[in-house]
mmCIF file of C-alpha atoms in Angstrom:
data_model
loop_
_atom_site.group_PDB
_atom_site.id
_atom_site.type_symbol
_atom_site.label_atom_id
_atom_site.label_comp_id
_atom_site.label_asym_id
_atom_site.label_seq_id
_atom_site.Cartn_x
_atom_site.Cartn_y
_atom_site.Cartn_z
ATOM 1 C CA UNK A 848 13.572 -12.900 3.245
ATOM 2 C CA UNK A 849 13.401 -13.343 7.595
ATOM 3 C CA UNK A 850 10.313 -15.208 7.033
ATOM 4 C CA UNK A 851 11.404 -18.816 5.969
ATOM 5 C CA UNK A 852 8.381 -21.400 5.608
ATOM 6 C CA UNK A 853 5.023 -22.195 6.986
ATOM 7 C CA UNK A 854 5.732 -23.888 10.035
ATOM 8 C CA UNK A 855 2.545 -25.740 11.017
ATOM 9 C CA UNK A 856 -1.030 -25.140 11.509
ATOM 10 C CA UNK A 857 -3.907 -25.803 13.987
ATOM 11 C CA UNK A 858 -7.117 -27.032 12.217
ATOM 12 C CA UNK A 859 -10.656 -27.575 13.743
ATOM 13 C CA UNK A 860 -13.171 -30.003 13.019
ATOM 14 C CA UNK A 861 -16.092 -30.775 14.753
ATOM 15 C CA UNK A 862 -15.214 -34.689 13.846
ATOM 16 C CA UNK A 863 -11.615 -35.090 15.066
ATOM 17 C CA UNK A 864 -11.827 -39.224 15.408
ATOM 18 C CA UNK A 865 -12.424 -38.882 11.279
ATOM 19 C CA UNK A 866 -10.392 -36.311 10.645
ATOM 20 C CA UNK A 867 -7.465 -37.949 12.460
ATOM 21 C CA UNK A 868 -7.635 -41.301 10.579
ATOM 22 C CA UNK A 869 -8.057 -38.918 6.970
ATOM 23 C CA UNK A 870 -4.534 -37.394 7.736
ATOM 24 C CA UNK A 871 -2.855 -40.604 8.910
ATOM 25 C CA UNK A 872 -4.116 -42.381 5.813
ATOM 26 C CA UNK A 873 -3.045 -38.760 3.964
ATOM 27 C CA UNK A 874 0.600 -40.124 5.034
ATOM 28 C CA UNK A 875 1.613 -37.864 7.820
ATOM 29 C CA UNK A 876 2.930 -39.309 10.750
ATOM 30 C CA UNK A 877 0.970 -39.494 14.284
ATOM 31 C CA UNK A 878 2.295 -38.651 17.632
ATOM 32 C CA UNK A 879 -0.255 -38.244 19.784
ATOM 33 C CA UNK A 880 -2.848 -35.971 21.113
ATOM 34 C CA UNK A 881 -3.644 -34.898 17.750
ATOM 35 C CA UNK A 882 -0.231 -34.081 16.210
ATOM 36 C CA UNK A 883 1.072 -34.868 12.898
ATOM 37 C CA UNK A 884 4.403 -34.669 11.339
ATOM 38 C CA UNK A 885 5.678 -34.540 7.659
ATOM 39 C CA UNK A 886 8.814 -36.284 6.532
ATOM 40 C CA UNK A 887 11.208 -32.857 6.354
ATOM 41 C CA UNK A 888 8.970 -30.689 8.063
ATOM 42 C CA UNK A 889 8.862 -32.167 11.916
ATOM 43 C CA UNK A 890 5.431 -31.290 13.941
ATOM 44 C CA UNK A 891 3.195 -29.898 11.190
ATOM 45 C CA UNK A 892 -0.421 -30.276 11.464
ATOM 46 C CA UNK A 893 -2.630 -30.287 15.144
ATOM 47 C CA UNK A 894 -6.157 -31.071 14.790
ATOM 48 C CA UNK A 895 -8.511 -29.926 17.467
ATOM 49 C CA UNK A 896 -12.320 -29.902 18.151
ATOM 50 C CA UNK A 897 -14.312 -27.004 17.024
ATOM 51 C CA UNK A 898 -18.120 -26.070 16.427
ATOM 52 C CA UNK A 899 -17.315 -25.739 12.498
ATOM 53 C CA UNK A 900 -14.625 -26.771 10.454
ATOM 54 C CA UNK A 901 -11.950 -23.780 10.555
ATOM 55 C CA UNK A 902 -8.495 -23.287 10.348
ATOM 56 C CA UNK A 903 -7.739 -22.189 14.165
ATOM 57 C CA UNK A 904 -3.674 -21.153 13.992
ATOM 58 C CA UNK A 905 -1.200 -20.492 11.084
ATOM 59 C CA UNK A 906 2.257 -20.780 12.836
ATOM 60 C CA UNK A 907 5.177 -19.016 10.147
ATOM 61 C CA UNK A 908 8.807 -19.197 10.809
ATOM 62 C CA UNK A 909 11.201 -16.299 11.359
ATOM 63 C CA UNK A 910 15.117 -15.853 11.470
ATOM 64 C CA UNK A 911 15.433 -13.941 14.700
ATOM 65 C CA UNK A 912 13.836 -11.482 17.320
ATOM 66 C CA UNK A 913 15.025 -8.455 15.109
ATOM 67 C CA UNK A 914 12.183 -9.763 12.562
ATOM 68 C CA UNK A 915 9.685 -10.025 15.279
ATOM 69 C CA UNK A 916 10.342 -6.256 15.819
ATOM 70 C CA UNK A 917 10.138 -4.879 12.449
ATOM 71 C CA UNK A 918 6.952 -7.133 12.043
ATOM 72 C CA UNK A 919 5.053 -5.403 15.760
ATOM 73 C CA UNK A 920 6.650 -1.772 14.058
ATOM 74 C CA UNK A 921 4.746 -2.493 10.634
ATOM 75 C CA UNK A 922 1.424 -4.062 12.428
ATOM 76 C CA UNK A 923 1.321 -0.504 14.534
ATOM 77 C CA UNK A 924 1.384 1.286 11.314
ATOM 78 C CA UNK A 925 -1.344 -0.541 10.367
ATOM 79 C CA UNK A 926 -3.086 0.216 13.534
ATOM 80 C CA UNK A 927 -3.523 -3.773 14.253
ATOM 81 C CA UNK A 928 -3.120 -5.331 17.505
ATOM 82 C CA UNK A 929 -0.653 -8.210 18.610
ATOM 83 C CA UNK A 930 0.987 -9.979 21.415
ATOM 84 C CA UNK A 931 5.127 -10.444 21.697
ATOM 85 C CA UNK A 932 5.804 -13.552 24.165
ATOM 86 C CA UNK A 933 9.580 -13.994 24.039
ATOM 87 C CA UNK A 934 10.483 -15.407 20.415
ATOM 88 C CA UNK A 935 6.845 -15.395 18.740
ATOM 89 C CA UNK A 936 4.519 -12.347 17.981
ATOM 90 C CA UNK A 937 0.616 -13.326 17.586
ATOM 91 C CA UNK A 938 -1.767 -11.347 15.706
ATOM 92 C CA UNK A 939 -5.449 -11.932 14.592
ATOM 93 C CA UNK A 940 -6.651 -11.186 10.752
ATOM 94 C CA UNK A 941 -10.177 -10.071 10.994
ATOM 95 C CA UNK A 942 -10.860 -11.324 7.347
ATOM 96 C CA UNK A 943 -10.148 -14.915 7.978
ATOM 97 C CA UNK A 944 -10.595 -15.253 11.771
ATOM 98 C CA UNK A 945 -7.063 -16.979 11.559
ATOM 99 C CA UNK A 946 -4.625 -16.268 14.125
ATOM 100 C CA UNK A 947 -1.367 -15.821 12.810
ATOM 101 C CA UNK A 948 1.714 -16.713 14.957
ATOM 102 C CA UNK A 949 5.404 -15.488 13.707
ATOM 103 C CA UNK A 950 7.550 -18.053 15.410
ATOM 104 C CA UNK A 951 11.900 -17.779 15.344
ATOM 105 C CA UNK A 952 13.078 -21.076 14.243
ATOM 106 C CA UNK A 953 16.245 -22.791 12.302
ATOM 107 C CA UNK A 954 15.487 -23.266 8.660
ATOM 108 C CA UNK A 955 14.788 -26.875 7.388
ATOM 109 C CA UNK A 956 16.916 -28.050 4.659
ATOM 110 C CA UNK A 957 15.613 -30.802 2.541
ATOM 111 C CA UNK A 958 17.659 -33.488 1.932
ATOM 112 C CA UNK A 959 18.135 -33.972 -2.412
ATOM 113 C CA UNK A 960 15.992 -36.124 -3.967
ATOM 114 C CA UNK A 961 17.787 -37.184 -6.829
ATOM 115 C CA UNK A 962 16.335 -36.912 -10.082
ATOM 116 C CA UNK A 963 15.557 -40.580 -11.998
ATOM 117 C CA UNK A 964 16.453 -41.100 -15.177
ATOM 118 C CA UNK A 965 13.747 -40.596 -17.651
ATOM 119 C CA UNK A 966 13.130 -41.680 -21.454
ATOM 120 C CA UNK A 967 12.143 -39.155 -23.978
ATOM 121 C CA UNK A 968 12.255 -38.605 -27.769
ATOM 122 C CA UNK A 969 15.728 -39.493 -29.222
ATOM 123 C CA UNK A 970 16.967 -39.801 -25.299
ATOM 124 C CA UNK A 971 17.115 -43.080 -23.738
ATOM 125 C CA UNK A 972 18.220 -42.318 -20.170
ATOM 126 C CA UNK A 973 16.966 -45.337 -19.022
ATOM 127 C CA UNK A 974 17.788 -48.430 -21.108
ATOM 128 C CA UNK A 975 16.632 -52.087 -20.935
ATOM 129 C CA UNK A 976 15.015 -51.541 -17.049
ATOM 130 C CA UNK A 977 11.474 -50.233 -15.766
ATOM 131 C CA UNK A 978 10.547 -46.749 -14.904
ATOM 132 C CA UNK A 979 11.650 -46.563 -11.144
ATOM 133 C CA UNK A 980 8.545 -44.754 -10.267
ATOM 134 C CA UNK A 981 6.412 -47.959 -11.109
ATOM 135 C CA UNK A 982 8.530 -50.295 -8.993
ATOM 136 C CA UNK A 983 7.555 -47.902 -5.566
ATOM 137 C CA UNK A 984 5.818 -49.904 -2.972
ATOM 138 C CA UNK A 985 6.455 -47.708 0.091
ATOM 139 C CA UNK A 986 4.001 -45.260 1.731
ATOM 140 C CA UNK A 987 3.809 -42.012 0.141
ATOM 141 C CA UNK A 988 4.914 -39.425 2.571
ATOM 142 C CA UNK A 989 4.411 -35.721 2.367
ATOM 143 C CA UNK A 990 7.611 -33.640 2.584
ATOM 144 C CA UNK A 991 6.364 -30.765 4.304
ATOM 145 C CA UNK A 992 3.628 -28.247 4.086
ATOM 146 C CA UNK A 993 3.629 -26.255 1.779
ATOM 147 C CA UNK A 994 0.441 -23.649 1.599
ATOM 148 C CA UNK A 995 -2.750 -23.056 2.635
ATOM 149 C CA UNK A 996 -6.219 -21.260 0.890
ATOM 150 C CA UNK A 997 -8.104 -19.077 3.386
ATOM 151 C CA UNK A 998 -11.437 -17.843 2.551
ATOM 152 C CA UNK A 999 -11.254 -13.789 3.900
ATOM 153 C CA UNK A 1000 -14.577 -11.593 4.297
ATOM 154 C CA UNK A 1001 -11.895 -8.965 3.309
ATOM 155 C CA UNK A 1002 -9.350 -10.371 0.769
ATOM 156 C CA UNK A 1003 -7.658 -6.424 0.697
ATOM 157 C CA UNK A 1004 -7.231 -5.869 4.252
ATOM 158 C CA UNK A 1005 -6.088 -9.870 4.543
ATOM 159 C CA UNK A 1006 -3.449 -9.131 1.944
ATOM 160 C CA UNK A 1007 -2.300 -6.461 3.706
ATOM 161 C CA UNK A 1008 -2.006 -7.883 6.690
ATOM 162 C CA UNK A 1009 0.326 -10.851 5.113
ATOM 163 C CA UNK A 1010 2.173 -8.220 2.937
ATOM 164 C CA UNK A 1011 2.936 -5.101 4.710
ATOM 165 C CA UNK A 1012 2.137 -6.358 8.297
ATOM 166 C CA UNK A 1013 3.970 -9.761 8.447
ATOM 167 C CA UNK A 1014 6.532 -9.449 5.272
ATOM 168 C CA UNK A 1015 4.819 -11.880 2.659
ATOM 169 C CA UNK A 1016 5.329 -11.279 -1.229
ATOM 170 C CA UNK A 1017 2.797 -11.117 -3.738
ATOM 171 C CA UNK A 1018 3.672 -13.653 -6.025
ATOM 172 C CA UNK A 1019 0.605 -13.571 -8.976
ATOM 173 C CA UNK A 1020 -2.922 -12.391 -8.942
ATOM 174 C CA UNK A 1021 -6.062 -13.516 -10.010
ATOM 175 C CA UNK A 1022 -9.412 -11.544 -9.519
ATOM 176 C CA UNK A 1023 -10.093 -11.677 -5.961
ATOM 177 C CA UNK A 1024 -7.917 -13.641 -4.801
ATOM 178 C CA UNK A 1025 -3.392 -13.385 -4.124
ATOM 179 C CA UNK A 1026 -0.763 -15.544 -4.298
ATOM 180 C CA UNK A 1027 1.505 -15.006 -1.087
ATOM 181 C CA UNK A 1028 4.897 -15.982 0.127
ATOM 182 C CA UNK A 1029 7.084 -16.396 3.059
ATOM 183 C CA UNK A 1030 10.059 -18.707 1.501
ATOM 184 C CA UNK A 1031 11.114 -19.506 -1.913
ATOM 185 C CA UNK A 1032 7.402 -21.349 -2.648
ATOM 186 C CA UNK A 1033 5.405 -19.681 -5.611
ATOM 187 C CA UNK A 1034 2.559 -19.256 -2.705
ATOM 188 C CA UNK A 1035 2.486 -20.086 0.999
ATOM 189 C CA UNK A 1036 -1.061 -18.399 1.500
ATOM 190 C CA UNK A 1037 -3.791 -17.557 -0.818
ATOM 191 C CA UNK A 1038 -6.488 -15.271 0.355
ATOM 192 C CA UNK A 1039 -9.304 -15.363 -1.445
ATOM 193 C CA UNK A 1040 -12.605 -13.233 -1.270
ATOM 194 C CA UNK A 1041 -15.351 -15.283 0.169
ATOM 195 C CA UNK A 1042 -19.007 -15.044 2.357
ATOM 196 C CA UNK A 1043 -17.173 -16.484 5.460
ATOM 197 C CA UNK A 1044 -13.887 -17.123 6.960
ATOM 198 C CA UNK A 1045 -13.422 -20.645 6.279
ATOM 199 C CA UNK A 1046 -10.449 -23.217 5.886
ATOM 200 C CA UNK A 1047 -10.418 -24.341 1.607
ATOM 201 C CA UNK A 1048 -7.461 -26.666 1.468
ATOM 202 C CA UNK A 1049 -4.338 -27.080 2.901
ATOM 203 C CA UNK A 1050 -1.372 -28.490 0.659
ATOM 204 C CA UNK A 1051 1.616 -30.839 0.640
ATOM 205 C CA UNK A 1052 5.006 -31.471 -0.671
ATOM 206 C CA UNK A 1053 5.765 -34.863 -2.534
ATOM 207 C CA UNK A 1054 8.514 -36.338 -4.766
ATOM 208 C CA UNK A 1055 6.975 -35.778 -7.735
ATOM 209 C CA UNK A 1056 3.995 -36.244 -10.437
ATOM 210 C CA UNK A 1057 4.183 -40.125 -9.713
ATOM 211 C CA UNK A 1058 4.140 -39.631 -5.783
ATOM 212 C CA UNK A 1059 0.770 -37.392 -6.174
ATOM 213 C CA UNK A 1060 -1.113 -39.936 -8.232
ATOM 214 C CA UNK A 1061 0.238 -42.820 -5.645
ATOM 215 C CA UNK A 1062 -1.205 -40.916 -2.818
ATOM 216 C CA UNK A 1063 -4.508 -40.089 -4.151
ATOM 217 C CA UNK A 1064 -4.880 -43.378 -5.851
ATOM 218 C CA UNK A 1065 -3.963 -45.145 -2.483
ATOM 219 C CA UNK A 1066 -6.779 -42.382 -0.399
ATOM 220 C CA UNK A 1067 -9.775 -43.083 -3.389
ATOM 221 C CA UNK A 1068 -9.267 -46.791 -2.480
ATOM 222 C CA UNK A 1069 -12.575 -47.862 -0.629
ATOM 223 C CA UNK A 1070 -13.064 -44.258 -0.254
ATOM 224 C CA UNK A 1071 -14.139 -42.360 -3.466
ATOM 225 C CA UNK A 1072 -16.197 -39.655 -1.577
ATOM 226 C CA UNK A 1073 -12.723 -37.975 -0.726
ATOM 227 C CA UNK A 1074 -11.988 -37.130 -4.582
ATOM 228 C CA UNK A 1075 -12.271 -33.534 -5.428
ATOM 229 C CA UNK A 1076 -10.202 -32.681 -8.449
ATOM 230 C CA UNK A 1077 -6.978 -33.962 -10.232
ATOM 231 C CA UNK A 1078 -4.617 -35.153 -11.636
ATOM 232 C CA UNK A 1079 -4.131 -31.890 -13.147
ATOM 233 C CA UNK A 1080 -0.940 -29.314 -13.481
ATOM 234 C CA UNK A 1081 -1.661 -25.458 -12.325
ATOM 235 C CA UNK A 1082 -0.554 -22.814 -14.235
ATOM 236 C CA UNK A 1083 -0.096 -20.030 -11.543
ATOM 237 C CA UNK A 1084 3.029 -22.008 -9.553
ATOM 238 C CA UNK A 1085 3.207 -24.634 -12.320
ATOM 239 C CA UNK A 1086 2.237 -27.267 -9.505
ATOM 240 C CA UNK A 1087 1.094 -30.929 -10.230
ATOM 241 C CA UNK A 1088 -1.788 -31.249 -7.778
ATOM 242 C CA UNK A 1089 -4.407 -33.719 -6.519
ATOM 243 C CA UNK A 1090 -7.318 -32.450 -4.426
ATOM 244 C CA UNK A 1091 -8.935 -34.540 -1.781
ATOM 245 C CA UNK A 1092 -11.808 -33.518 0.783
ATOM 246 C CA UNK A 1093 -11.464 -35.000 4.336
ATOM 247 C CA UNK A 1094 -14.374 -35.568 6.938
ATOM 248 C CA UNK A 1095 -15.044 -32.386 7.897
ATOM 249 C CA UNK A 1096 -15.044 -30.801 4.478
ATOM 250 C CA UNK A 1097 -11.676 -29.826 4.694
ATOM 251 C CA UNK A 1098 -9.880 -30.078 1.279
ATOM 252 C CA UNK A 1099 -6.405 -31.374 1.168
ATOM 253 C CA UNK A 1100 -3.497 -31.533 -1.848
ATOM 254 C CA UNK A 1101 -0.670 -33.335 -2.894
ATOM 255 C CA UNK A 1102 1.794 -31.289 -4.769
ATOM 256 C CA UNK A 1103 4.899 -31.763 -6.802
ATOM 257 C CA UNK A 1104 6.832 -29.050 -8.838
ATOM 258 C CA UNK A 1105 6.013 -26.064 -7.642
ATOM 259 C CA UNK A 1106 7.848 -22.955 -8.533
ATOM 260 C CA UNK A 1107 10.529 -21.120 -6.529
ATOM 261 C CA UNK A 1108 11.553 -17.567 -6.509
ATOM 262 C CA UNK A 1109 14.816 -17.236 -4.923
ATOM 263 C CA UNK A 1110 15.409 -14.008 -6.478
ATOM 264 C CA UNK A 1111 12.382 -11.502 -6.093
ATOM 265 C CA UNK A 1112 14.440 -8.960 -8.558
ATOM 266 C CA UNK A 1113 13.718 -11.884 -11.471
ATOM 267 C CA UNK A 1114 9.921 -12.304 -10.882
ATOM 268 C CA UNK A 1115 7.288 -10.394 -12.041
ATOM 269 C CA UNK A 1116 3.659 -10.790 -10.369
ATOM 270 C CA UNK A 1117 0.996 -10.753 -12.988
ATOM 271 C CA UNK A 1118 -3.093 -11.019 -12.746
ATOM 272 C CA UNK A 1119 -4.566 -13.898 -14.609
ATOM 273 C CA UNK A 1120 -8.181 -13.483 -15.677
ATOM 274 C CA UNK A 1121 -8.577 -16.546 -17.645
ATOM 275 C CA UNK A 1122 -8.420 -20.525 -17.263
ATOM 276 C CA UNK A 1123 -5.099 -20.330 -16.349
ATOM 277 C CA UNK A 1124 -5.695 -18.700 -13.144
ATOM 278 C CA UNK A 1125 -7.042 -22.043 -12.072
ATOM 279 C CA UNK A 1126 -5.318 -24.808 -14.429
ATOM 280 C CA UNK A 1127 -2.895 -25.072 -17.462
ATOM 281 C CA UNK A 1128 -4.757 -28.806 -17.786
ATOM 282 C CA UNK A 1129 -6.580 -31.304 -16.149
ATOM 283 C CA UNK A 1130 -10.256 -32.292 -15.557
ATOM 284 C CA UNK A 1131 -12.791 -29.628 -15.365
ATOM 285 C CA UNK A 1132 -13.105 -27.877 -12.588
ATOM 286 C CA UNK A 1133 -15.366 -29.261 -10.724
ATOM 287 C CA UNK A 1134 -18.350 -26.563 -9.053
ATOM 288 C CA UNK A 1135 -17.184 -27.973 -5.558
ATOM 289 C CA UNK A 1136 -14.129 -26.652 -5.518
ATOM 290 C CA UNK A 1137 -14.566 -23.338 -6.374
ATOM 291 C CA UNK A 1138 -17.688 -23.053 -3.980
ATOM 292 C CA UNK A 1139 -17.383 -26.493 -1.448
ATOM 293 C CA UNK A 1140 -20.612 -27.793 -0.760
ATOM 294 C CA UNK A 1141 -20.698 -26.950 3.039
ATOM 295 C CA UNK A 1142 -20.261 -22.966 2.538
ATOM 296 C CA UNK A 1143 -24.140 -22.538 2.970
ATOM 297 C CA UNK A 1144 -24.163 -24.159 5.939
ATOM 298 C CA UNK A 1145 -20.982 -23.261 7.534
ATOM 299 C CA UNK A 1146 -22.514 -19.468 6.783
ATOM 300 C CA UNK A 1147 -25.673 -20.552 8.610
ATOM 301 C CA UNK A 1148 -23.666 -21.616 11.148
ATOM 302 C CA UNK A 1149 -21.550 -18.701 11.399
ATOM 303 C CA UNK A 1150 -24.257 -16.549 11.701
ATOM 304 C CA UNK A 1151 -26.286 -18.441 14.009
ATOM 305 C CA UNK A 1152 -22.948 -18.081 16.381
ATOM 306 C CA UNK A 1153 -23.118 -14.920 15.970
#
């Protein structure tokens, strides 16, 4: 695949003070003029001020200018406009008011985390010592990004503006909403169908299942207004997740064990109609998530912009 990862994204918040300290608590790493990094990822995250909380920029990664052509030839087929600058092509999505930068840059390559030794039914890979996972004191820090969930006032022409304009694959389905990717990740964008273009939650990478319930334990300290859902394992992408709300109503995830398709010839996209298009297990889901608690007013808003 040319396209390689989600590089970073530009998100705005009317309360960018707030929204600042959320992320640096989150675990990302500050520097300056609201720019965050993730451990693997490098400059990942830009938070700027904005009338209603939005997702401003989604910034993808290419292999080379060849990619950048094939992507303008397939966005004239689809009659949609863009802008080539050198080695980045910018287009706008009309269904979720996100504009949508194709970038050429290196690939990342994580460095191994090795696995820990872990005790099971007639296997003791771990004799006479402590889980390693409970002895962590450090800072949890987010790999890298990994996906974000766009509300789209058109969740067809979005997805066809990922797939056949920019080169995504469609990964699962569920009613109204699809699973999209632009590297090995199950998903790298979901478009869902929604009232308003609006930002739902952006996710990231961590070790593993004992990394997202550090995090999120660590964030509800002092602070249990940012807990939205979790600890809980997906079933579309198999991900362990943990959803928190900043400030602005922004939701944001820690994840751990997601699936990877490296070859597209041995995955088969399916549409999941029942629970499991939102958990294998967990807590219930709680009404916030699927409809946060701002949409009403970030509609009003919208339309009063308009």
């Amino acid at each position: 695949m040319p396209l390689h990862r989600l590089a970073r994204i530009t998100m705005g918040v009317p309360q960018v003070d707030a929204t600042h300290d959320y992320y640096a608590d989150f675990g990302l790493t500050a520097l300056g003029r609201g720019r965050f990094a993730s451990a693997d990822g490098g400059e990942q995250l830009k938070i700027v001020h904005a009338a209603r909380r939005r997702l401003d920029e989604l910034v993808v990664a290419a292999d080379d200018a060849d990619d950048l052509g094939r992507i303008g030839a397939a966005l004239d087929r689809l009659e949609m406009p863009y802008v080539r600058d050198g080695l980045c092509l910018r287009a706008v999505d009309p269904g979720t008011d996100v504009t949508v930068t194709v970038e050429v840059q290196p690939r990342i390559v994580q460095p191994t985390a090795a696995p820990e030794p872990c005790n099971g039914p007639g296997r003791v890979a771990r004799p006479d010592g402590r889980a390693p996972a409970v002895l962590r004191e450090d800072a949890v820090r987010p790999r890298r990004l990994g996906h974000v969930v766009l509300g789209s006032t058109d969740q067809a022409a979005s997805q066809r503006f990922f797939t056949e304009g920019l080169g995504f694959k469609v990964s699962d389905l569920v009613p109204g909403a699809a699973f999209l990717r632009c590297s090995t990740d199950h998903h790298n964008v979901l478009v869902q169908q929604a009232p308003i273009p609006f930002l739902h939650h952006s996710s990231w990478q961590v070790d593993d299942i004992d990394e997202v319930g550090r995090g999120a334990t660590r964030m509800l300290a002092g602070h249990p207004e940012r807990h939205v859902w979790g600890l809980g394992r997906h079933h579309v992408g198999s991900n362990f997740f943990w959803y928190l709300k900043d400030p602005a109503g922004n939701f944001s995830e820690y994840f751990a064990d997601m699936d990877c398709i490296v070859d597209d010839q041995l995955w088969t996209p399916r549409v999941w109609e029942d629970a499991r298009s939102l958990y294998s297990w967990g807590p219930p889901v709680p009404p916030s998530f699927l409809e946060p608690e701002d949409l009403a007013a970030l509609m009003t808003g919208a339309h009063d912009a308009s």
